[in-house]
PDB file of C-alpha atoms in Angstrom:
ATOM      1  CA  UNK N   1     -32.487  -4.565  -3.739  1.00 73.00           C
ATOM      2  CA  UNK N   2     -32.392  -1.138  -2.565  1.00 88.00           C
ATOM      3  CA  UNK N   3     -30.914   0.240   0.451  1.00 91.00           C
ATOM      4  CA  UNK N   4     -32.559   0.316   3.916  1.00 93.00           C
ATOM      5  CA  UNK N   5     -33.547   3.893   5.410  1.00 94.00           C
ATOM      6  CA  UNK N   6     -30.797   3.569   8.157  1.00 94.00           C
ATOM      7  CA  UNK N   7     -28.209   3.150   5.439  1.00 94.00           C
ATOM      8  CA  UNK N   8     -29.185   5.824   3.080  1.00 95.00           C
ATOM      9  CA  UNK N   9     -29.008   7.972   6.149  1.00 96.00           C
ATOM     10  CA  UNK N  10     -25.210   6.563   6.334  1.00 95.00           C
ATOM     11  CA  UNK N  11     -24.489   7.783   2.783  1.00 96.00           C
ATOM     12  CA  UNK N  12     -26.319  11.141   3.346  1.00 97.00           C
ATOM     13  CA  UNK N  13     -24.114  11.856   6.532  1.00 96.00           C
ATOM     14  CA  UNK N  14     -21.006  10.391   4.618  1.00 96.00           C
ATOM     15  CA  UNK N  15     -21.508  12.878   1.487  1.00 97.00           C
ATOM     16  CA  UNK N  16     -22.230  15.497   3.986  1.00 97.00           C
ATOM     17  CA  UNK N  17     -18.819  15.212   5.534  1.00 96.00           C
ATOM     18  CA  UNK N  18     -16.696  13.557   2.461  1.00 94.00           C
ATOM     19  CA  UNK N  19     -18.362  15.694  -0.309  1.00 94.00           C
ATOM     20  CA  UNK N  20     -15.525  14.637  -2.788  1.00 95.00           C
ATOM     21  CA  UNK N  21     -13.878  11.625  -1.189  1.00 92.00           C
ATOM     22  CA  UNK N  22     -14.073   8.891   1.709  1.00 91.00           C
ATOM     23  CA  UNK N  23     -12.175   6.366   3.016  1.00 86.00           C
ATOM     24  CA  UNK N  24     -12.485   2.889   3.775  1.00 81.00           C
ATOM     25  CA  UNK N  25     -12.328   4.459   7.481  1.00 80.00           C
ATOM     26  CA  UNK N  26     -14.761   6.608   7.360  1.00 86.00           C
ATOM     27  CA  UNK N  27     -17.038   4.280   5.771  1.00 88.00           C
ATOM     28  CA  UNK N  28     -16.605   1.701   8.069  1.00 83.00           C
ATOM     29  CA  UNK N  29     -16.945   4.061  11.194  1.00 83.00           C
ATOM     30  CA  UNK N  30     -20.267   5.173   9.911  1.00 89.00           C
ATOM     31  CA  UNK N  31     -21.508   1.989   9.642  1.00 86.00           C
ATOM     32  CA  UNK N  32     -20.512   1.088  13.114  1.00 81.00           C
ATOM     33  CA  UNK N  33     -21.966  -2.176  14.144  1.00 77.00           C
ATOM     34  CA  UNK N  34     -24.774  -2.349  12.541  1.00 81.00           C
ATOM     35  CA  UNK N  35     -25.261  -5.541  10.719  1.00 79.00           C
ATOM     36  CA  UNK N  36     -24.796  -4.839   7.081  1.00 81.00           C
ATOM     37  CA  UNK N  37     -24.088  -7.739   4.273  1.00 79.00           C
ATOM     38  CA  UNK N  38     -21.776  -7.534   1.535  1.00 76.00           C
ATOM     39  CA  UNK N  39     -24.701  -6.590  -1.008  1.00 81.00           C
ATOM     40  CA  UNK N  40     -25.697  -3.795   0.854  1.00 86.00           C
ATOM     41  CA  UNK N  41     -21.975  -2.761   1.247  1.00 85.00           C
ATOM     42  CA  UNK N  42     -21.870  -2.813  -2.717  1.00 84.00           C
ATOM     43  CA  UNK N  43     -25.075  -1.277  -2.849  1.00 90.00           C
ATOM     44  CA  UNK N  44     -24.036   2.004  -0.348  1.00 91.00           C
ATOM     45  CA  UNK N  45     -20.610   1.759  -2.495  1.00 89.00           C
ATOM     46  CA  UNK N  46     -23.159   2.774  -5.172  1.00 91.00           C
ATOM     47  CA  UNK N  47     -24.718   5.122  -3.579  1.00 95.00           C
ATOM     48  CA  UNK N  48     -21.910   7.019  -2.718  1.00 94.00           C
ATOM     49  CA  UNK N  49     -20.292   6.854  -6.245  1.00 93.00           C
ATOM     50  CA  UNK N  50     -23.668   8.219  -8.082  1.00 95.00           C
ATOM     51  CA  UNK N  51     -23.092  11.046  -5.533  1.00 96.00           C
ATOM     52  CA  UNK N  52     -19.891  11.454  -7.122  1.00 96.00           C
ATOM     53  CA  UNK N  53     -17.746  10.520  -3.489  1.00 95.00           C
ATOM     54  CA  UNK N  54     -14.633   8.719  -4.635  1.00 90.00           C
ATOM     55  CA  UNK N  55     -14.233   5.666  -1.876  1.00 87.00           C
ATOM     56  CA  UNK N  56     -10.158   5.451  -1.221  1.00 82.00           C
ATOM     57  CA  UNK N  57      -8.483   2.497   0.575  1.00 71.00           C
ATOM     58  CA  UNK N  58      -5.631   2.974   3.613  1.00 62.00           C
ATOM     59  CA  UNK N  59      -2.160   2.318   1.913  1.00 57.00           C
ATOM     60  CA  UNK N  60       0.149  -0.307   3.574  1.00 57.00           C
ATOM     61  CA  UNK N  61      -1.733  -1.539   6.918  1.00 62.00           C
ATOM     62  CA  UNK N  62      -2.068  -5.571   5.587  1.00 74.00           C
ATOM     63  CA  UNK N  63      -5.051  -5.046   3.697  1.00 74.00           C
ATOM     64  CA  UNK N  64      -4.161  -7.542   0.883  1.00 76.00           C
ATOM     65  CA  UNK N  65      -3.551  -9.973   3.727  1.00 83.00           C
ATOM     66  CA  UNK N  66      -6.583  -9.320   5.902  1.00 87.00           C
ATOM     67  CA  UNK N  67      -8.646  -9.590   1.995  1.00 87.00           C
ATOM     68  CA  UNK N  68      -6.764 -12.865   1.892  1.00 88.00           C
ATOM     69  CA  UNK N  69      -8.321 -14.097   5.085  1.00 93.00           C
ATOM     70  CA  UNK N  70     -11.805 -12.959   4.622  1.00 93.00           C
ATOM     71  CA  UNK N  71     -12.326 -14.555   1.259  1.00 91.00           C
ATOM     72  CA  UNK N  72     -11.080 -18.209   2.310  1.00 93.00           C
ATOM     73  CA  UNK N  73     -13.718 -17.764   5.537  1.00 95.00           C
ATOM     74  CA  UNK N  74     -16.212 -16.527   3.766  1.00 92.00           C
ATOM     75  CA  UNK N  75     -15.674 -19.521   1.163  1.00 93.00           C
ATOM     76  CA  UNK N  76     -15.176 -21.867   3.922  1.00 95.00           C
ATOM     77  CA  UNK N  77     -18.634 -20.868   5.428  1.00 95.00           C
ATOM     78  CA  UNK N  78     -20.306 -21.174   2.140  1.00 93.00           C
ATOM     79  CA  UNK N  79     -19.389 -24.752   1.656  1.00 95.00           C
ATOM     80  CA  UNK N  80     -20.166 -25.558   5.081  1.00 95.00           C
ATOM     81  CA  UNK N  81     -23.891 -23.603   5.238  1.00 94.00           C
ATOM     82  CA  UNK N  82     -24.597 -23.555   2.190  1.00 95.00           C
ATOM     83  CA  UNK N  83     -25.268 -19.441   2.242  1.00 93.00           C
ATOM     84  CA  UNK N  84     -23.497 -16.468   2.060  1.00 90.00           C
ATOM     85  CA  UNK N  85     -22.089 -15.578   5.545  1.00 92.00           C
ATOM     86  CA  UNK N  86     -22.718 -12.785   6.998  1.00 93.00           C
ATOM     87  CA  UNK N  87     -19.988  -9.737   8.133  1.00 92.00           C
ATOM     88  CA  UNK N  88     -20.370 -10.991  11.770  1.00 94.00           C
ATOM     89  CA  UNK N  89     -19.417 -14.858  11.082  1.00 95.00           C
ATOM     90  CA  UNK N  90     -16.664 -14.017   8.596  1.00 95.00           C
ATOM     91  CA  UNK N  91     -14.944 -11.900  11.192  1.00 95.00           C
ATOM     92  CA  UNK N  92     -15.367 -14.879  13.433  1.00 96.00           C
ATOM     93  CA  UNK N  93     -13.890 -17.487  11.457  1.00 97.00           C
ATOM     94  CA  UNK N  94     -10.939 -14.966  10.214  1.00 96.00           C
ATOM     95  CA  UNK N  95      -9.872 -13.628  13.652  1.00 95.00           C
ATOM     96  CA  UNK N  96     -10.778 -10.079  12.303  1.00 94.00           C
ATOM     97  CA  UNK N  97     -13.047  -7.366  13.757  1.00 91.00           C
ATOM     98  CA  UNK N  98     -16.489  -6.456  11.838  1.00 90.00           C
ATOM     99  CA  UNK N  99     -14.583  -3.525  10.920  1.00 85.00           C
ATOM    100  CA  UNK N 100     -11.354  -5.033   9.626  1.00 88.00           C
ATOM    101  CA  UNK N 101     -13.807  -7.409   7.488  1.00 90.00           C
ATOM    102  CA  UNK N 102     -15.793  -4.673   6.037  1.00 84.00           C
ATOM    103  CA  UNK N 103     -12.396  -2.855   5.031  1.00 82.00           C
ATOM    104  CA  UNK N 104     -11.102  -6.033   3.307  1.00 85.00           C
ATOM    105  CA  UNK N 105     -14.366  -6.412   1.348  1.00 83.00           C
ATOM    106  CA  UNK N 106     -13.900  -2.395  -0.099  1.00 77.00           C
ATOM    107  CA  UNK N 107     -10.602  -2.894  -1.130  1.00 75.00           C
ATOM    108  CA  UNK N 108     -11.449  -5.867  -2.853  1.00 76.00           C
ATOM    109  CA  UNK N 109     -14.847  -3.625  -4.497  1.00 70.00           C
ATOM    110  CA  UNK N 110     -11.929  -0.921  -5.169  1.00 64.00           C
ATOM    111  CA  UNK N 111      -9.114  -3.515  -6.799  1.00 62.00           C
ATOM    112  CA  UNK N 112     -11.650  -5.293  -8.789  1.00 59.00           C
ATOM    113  CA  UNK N 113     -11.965  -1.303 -10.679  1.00 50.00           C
TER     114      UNK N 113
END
């Protein structure tokens, strides 16, 4: 799977302004709401890493618990469809924004390191 040209234009505007370094923030404000899934989040996570941009997660804010959240909906919704979910249903089930969904699944990318 490779990325789609609207997302490589996402990493190429996120090196541009985060040569060295870019937060969970700034990634998820340049993906706005467009509908991404979580292996095209690992795969722009990628991206931006062979481009040598360190991805860095808030401190503090509730992250662990917000991870916490999206991992038993997106479990949930497995079992129940039989599928991965996507960002949109997650932050459904969880009570979370797209956003706040997105930044729970980097920190988990950036724990799991």
């Amino acid at each position: 799977m490779s990325l789609r040209p609207e997302l490589v234009a996402v990493v190429d505007a996120l090196v541009a302004a985060h040569p060295s370094e870019a937060s969970l923030d700034a990634i998820g404000e340049a993906i706005g709401v467009r509908a991404v899934s979580t292996d095209e989040i690992e795969l722009l996570f990628a991206a931006l890493e062979a481009r040598g941009v360190r991805i860095v997660g808030p401190e503090g804010g509730g992250g662990e618990e917000r991870l916490r959240r999206v991992v038993t909906s997106a479990r949930e919704l497995a079992a129940t469809h039989g599928r991965r979910a996507t960002i949109a249903e997650i932050a459904s089930h969880a009570g979370l924004t797209e956003l706040e969904v997105r930044h729970a699944l980097a920190l988990a990318r950036v724990m799991q390191r």
